[in-house]
């Protein structure tokens, strides 16, 4: 335990945070392996600690489908993290969400293909059904909406924040076909990316409050008579988006730490798994108990192990 309450996961284009003092770099070996990158523990000017992890590796050499999300979330939990702010570059499925704008989604549609480990309970003989109707930390999202809007107003470059949006998570690594992009719009999706799942699901199982700050880079492939999205197009807006993301992080992290210490913003997640874990009619294996105790020590102890 390093007593770090706030974790930041950086996405495409966001590989570091500014104005922080580096304290140490750690690389926890969790029961699910090592995280995507060593985790930098840094401090704000006040001394508040923040853990930063690069989702795709520090050299962006990990594909969305192979990000070790179980290890990432478990590693952050092992440091004491209770709230995760994840940043991600996304495609916009709505005309009004202009490339360069920011969105904080509240709903997810899953279009991944089942190849990504999506639960800490996979491979164990313990069954759990975490509530996921509201896939992001509601209190955290509402708090962020106010703080991020203030940060963007302070920055003064005209970036707009979009709220209460639905993000669709596709498998990738290819971008959408035009037909898929149109279909996602008809489903009510507003944004599209390749990484919000299983991160959000795993954070819920680990009783960590999780929110996504999405930076629009393109219009995906739905617009008629316009070019389909390409990497070249995405890179044109990445630099500006990364600067906006770093400004947001610098503006909100101190107050988020204070809100986390005070506790109410985290109240939804704490204890949420207690009744999600199905009762066991027998003793559990030592291996399963040890593995799950890494993320949920409150529910798995030596008394659960078969003799």
Short mmCIF file of C-alpha atoms in Angstrom, two decimals, residues 1-302:
data_model
loop_
_atom_site.label_atom_id
_atom_site.label_comp_id
_atom_site.label_asym_id
_atom_site.label_seq_id
_atom_site.Cartn_x
_atom_site.Cartn_y
_atom_site.Cartn_z
CA UNK A 1 0.00 0.00 0.00
CA UNK A 2 1.38 3.38 -1.05
CA UNK A 3 -1.64 5.37 0.16
CA UNK A 4 -2.40 6.79 -3.29
CA UNK A 5 -6.12 7.54 -3.56
CA UNK A 6 -6.26 8.84 -7.15
CA UNK A 7 -5.22 6.91 -10.25
CA UNK A 8 -4.99 8.35 -13.76
CA UNK A 9 -4.97 6.13 -16.84
CA UNK A 10 -3.59 7.90 -19.88
CA UNK A 11 -4.81 6.98 -23.34
CA UNK A 12 -3.59 7.65 -26.87
CA UNK A 13 -1.60 10.87 -26.89
CA UNK A 14 -1.49 11.23 -23.10
CA UNK A 15 1.63 9.50 -21.82
CA UNK A 16 2.54 11.83 -18.95
CA UNK A 17 1.13 14.58 -16.76
CA UNK A 18 2.70 18.01 -16.29
CA UNK A 19 3.52 19.99 -13.14
CA UNK A 20 3.97 16.93 -10.94
CA UNK A 21 6.96 15.88 -8.85
CA UNK A 22 8.07 12.32 -9.47
CA UNK A 23 8.32 10.27 -6.28
CA UNK A 24 8.88 6.71 -7.48
CA UNK A 25 8.09 4.22 -10.21
CA UNK A 26 6.52 0.89 -9.26
CA UNK A 27 5.64 -2.16 -11.32
CA UNK A 28 3.44 -4.45 -9.20
CA UNK A 29 3.37 -8.12 -10.11
CA UNK A 30 -0.32 -8.83 -9.60
CA UNK A 31 -1.99 -12.26 -9.86
CA UNK A 32 -2.91 -11.12 -13.39
CA UNK A 33 0.64 -10.10 -14.29
CA UNK A 34 2.32 -6.72 -14.63
CA UNK A 35 0.43 -3.59 -15.75
CA UNK A 36 0.77 -2.08 -19.24
CA UNK A 37 3.53 0.19 -18.03
CA UNK A 38 5.34 0.89 -14.78
CA UNK A 39 3.21 3.21 -12.66
CA UNK A 40 4.61 6.65 -11.88
CA UNK A 41 3.69 7.87 -8.42
CA UNK A 42 3.89 11.65 -8.39
CA UNK A 43 2.90 14.44 -6.05
CA UNK A 44 1.06 17.69 -6.60
CA UNK A 45 2.41 20.89 -5.07
CA UNK A 46 0.48 20.16 -1.88
CA UNK A 47 2.12 16.74 -1.55
CA UNK A 48 -1.00 14.87 -2.68
CA UNK A 49 -0.01 11.63 -4.43
CA UNK A 50 -1.30 10.57 -7.84
CA UNK A 51 -0.59 7.30 -9.69
CA UNK A 52 -0.23 7.56 -13.48
CA UNK A 53 -0.39 4.55 -15.80
CA UNK A 54 -0.07 4.56 -19.62
CA UNK A 55 -2.79 2.23 -20.96
CA UNK A 56 -0.99 1.32 -24.18
CA UNK A 57 2.50 1.24 -22.69
CA UNK A 58 4.96 4.11 -22.49
CA UNK A 59 5.86 3.60 -26.16
CA UNK A 60 2.28 2.89 -27.30
CA UNK A 61 3.13 -0.67 -28.24
CA UNK A 62 0.05 -2.45 -26.81
CA UNK A 63 -3.02 -2.91 -29.00
CA UNK A 64 -6.45 -2.14 -27.47
CA UNK A 65 -7.38 -5.83 -27.62
CA UNK A 66 -4.33 -6.89 -25.60
CA UNK A 67 -4.19 -4.20 -22.92
CA UNK A 68 -3.73 -6.11 -19.62
CA UNK A 69 -6.67 -4.39 -17.98
CA UNK A 70 -6.96 -6.87 -15.09
CA UNK A 71 -3.35 -6.20 -14.14
CA UNK A 72 -3.80 -2.43 -14.60
CA UNK A 73 -6.81 -2.15 -12.28
CA UNK A 74 -5.40 -4.63 -9.76
CA UNK A 75 -2.08 -2.78 -9.65
CA UNK A 76 -3.81 0.54 -8.99
CA UNK A 77 -5.98 -1.03 -6.28
CA UNK A 78 -2.85 -2.46 -4.62
CA UNK A 79 -1.50 1.10 -4.27
CA UNK A 80 -4.64 2.19 -2.42
CA UNK A 81 -6.41 3.86 -5.36
CA UNK A 82 -10.12 4.50 -4.79
CA UNK A 83 -10.92 6.67 -7.81
CA UNK A 84 -9.71 6.37 -11.40
CA UNK A 85 -9.87 9.12 -13.99
CA UNK A 86 -9.31 7.47 -17.37
CA UNK A 87 -8.54 9.51 -20.48
CA UNK A 88 -9.28 8.24 -23.97
CA UNK A 89 -9.28 9.45 -27.55
CA UNK A 90 -12.66 8.71 -29.12
CA UNK A 91 -14.56 9.03 -32.36
CA UNK A 92 -17.60 11.28 -32.45
CA UNK A 93 -20.90 9.89 -33.73
CA UNK A 94 -22.68 13.24 -33.43
CA UNK A 95 -22.19 16.41 -35.46
CA UNK A 96 -22.23 18.62 -32.37
CA UNK A 97 -19.35 16.71 -30.71
CA UNK A 98 -16.65 18.38 -32.76
CA UNK A 99 -13.11 16.95 -32.87
CA UNK A 100 -11.29 18.67 -30.04
CA UNK A 101 -14.34 18.67 -27.76
CA UNK A 102 -14.49 16.77 -24.46
CA UNK A 103 -17.22 14.38 -23.31
CA UNK A 104 -17.90 12.53 -20.07
CA UNK A 105 -20.11 9.53 -20.88
CA UNK A 106 -22.57 7.91 -18.50
CA UNK A 107 -23.50 4.79 -20.51
CA UNK A 108 -21.67 2.06 -22.48
CA UNK A 109 -22.63 -0.34 -25.27
CA UNK A 110 -20.31 -3.35 -25.50
CA UNK A 111 -19.20 -4.40 -28.99
CA UNK A 112 -16.02 -6.20 -27.96
CA UNK A 113 -15.78 -9.84 -29.03
CA UNK A 114 -15.17 -11.67 -25.79
CA UNK A 115 -11.43 -12.05 -26.28
CA UNK A 116 -10.56 -9.64 -23.47
CA UNK A 117 -10.64 -10.98 -19.88
CA UNK A 118 -13.58 -9.06 -18.46
CA UNK A 119 -13.74 -10.18 -14.83
CA UNK A 120 -11.36 -10.82 -11.96
CA UNK A 121 -13.43 -13.92 -11.23
CA UNK A 122 -12.69 -15.57 -14.59
CA UNK A 123 -10.71 -18.77 -14.09
CA UNK A 124 -11.77 -19.13 -10.45
CA UNK A 125 -14.50 -21.21 -8.85
CA UNK A 126 -16.05 -18.08 -7.33
CA UNK A 127 -19.10 -16.59 -9.05
CA UNK A 128 -19.90 -12.87 -8.83
CA UNK A 129 -22.43 -10.66 -10.62
CA UNK A 130 -21.47 -7.00 -10.18
CA UNK A 131 -24.18 -4.39 -10.74
CA UNK A 132 -23.39 -2.47 -13.93
CA UNK A 133 -26.58 -0.65 -14.88
CA UNK A 134 -24.77 2.64 -14.34
CA UNK A 135 -21.29 1.70 -15.55
CA UNK A 136 -19.49 4.82 -14.35
CA UNK A 137 -19.28 6.19 -10.82
CA UNK A 138 -22.34 8.46 -10.82
CA UNK A 139 -21.21 10.74 -8.00
CA UNK A 140 -17.72 10.97 -9.47
CA UNK A 141 -19.12 11.82 -12.93
CA UNK A 142 -21.40 14.55 -11.57
CA UNK A 143 -18.50 16.03 -9.59
CA UNK A 144 -16.25 15.95 -12.66
CA UNK A 145 -18.82 17.61 -14.90
CA UNK A 146 -18.66 20.77 -12.79
CA UNK A 147 -14.90 20.73 -12.33
CA UNK A 148 -14.04 19.95 -15.95
CA UNK A 149 -16.39 22.64 -17.23
CA UNK A 150 -14.67 25.14 -14.95
CA UNK A 151 -11.25 23.99 -16.16
CA UNK A 152 -12.23 24.39 -19.81
CA UNK A 153 -13.65 27.84 -19.16
CA UNK A 154 -10.40 28.80 -17.45
CA UNK A 155 -8.36 27.47 -20.37
CA UNK A 156 -10.39 29.70 -22.68
CA UNK A 157 -9.77 27.97 -26.02
CA UNK A 158 -13.41 27.26 -26.83
CA UNK A 159 -13.41 23.53 -26.02
CA UNK A 160 -16.93 22.36 -25.14
CA UNK A 161 -17.86 19.69 -22.58
CA UNK A 162 -20.63 17.24 -23.55
CA UNK A 163 -22.47 15.42 -20.74
CA UNK A 164 -24.65 12.32 -20.37
CA UNK A 165 -23.37 10.65 -23.52
CA UNK A 166 -23.28 6.97 -24.48
CA UNK A 167 -20.01 5.43 -25.63
CA UNK A 168 -19.74 2.25 -27.66
CA UNK A 169 -16.66 0.10 -27.15
CA UNK A 170 -15.61 -1.84 -30.25
CA UNK A 171 -12.94 -4.50 -30.53
CA UNK A 172 -10.65 -2.93 -33.11
CA UNK A 173 -7.87 -2.48 -33.94
CA UNK A 174 -9.52 -1.56 -37.27
CA UNK A 175 -11.85 1.44 -37.34
CA UNK A 176 -15.59 1.02 -38.06
CA UNK A 177 -17.10 0.38 -41.46
CA UNK A 178 -19.52 3.06 -42.63
CA UNK A 179 -22.43 0.64 -42.09
CA UNK A 180 -21.32 -0.05 -38.50
CA UNK A 181 -20.86 3.63 -37.77
CA UNK A 182 -24.39 4.39 -38.99
CA UNK A 183 -25.77 1.46 -36.99
CA UNK A 184 -24.14 2.70 -33.78
CA UNK A 185 -25.75 6.10 -34.27
CA UNK A 186 -29.15 4.44 -34.68
CA UNK A 187 -28.58 2.63 -31.37
CA UNK A 188 -28.16 5.95 -29.59
CA UNK A 189 -24.38 5.89 -29.23
CA UNK A 190 -22.63 9.28 -29.24
CA UNK A 191 -18.97 8.25 -28.95
CA UNK A 192 -16.84 5.27 -29.92
CA UNK A 193 -13.54 3.92 -28.61
CA UNK A 194 -11.68 0.65 -28.08
CA UNK A 195 -10.68 0.77 -24.42
CA UNK A 196 -13.43 1.71 -21.94
CA UNK A 197 -14.16 -2.01 -21.54
CA UNK A 198 -13.22 -4.02 -19.63
CA UNK A 199 -11.66 -1.17 -17.59
CA UNK A 200 -15.00 0.06 -16.27
CA UNK A 201 -16.19 -3.47 -15.41
CA UNK A 202 -12.99 -4.35 -13.58
CA UNK A 203 -12.97 -1.08 -11.65
CA UNK A 204 -16.52 -1.86 -10.49
CA UNK A 205 -15.46 -5.33 -9.30
CA UNK A 206 -12.51 -3.81 -7.44
CA UNK A 207 -14.84 -1.27 -5.76
CA UNK A 208 -13.04 1.65 -7.41
CA UNK A 209 -14.99 4.64 -8.68
CA UNK A 210 -14.26 5.07 -12.39
CA UNK A 211 -14.96 7.87 -14.87
CA UNK A 212 -13.87 8.45 -18.46
CA UNK A 213 -12.84 11.80 -19.89
CA UNK A 214 -13.13 11.38 -23.65
CA UNK A 215 -11.37 13.59 -26.20
CA UNK A 216 -12.96 13.54 -29.66
CA UNK A 217 -10.42 13.19 -32.48
CA UNK A 218 -12.61 12.45 -35.51
CA UNK A 219 -16.12 11.73 -36.82
CA UNK A 220 -15.61 7.96 -37.24
CA UNK A 221 -17.09 6.88 -40.63
CA UNK A 222 -20.75 7.88 -40.53
CA UNK A 223 -20.69 11.23 -42.33
CA UNK A 224 -21.81 10.95 -45.97
CA UNK A 225 -19.46 12.39 -48.60
CA UNK A 226 -16.66 12.65 -46.05
CA UNK A 227 -13.50 10.59 -45.75
CA UNK A 228 -13.58 7.67 -43.34
CA UNK A 229 -11.42 8.07 -40.25
CA UNK A 230 -7.69 7.41 -40.65
CA UNK A 231 -4.73 7.43 -38.27
CA UNK A 232 -3.39 10.50 -40.04
CA UNK A 233 -6.63 12.35 -39.33
CA UNK A 234 -6.59 11.30 -35.69
CA UNK A 235 -3.03 12.51 -35.18
CA UNK A 236 -3.97 15.98 -36.40
CA UNK A 237 -6.02 16.60 -33.26
CA UNK A 238 -4.11 14.43 -30.74
CA UNK A 239 -1.59 17.08 -29.69
CA UNK A 240 -4.20 19.72 -28.91
CA UNK A 241 -6.39 17.15 -27.14
CA UNK A 242 -3.45 16.00 -25.00
CA UNK A 243 -2.78 19.56 -23.90
CA UNK A 244 -6.43 19.96 -22.94
CA UNK A 245 -6.36 16.66 -21.03
CA UNK A 246 -3.25 17.70 -19.10
CA UNK A 247 -4.86 21.03 -18.23
CA UNK A 248 -7.97 19.24 -16.96
CA UNK A 249 -5.89 16.85 -14.85
CA UNK A 250 -3.85 19.70 -13.37
CA UNK A 251 -7.07 21.56 -12.52
CA UNK A 252 -9.09 18.77 -10.89
CA UNK A 253 -6.73 16.30 -9.21
CA UNK A 254 -6.13 18.27 -6.01
CA UNK A 255 -9.82 18.85 -5.35
CA UNK A 256 -10.63 15.26 -6.33
CA UNK A 257 -8.20 13.98 -3.71
CA UNK A 258 -9.91 16.14 -1.09
CA UNK A 259 -13.34 14.92 -2.17
CA UNK A 260 -12.09 11.33 -1.98
CA UNK A 261 -10.72 11.83 1.54
CA UNK A 262 -14.06 13.26 2.63
CA UNK A 263 -15.61 10.04 1.38
CA UNK A 264 -19.08 10.73 0.02
CA UNK A 265 -18.01 10.76 -3.64
CA UNK A 266 -16.84 7.14 -3.23
CA UNK A 267 -19.82 5.90 -1.23
CA UNK A 268 -21.48 4.07 -4.16
CA UNK A 269 -18.58 1.69 -4.77
CA UNK A 270 -17.44 0.93 -1.24
CA UNK A 271 -19.03 -2.33 -0.14
CA UNK A 272 -20.81 -2.80 -3.46
CA UNK A 273 -19.38 -6.28 -4.08
CA UNK A 274 -20.47 -7.75 -0.77
CA UNK A 275 -23.80 -8.98 -2.13
CA UNK A 276 -22.55 -9.51 -5.69
CA UNK A 277 -20.48 -12.54 -4.72
CA UNK A 278 -22.60 -15.67 -4.79
CA UNK A 279 -22.61 -17.66 -1.53
CA UNK A 280 -20.29 -20.64 -1.52
CA UNK A 281 -21.59 -23.99 -0.27
CA UNK A 282 -18.08 -25.21 0.39
CA UNK A 283 -14.61 -23.99 1.13
CA UNK A 284 -12.74 -22.23 -1.67
CA UNK A 285 -9.34 -23.14 -2.99
CA UNK A 286 -6.35 -21.39 -1.48
CA UNK A 287 -5.33 -20.20 -4.94
CA UNK A 288 -8.70 -18.54 -5.62
CA UNK A 289 -8.84 -16.89 -2.20
CA UNK A 290 -5.30 -15.56 -2.47
CA UNK A 291 -5.95 -14.23 -5.96
CA UNK A 292 -9.21 -12.46 -5.16
CA UNK A 293 -7.93 -11.14 -1.82
CA UNK A 294 -5.51 -9.04 -3.85
CA UNK A 295 -8.39 -6.80 -4.99
CA UNK A 296 -11.06 -7.56 -2.38
CA UNK A 297 -9.33 -8.35 0.93
CA UNK A 298 -12.52 -7.53 2.84
CA UNK A 299 -14.31 -10.57 1.40
CA UNK A 300 -11.57 -13.16 1.03
CA UNK A 301 -9.48 -14.38 3.94
CA UNK A 302 -7.94 -17.50 5.42
#
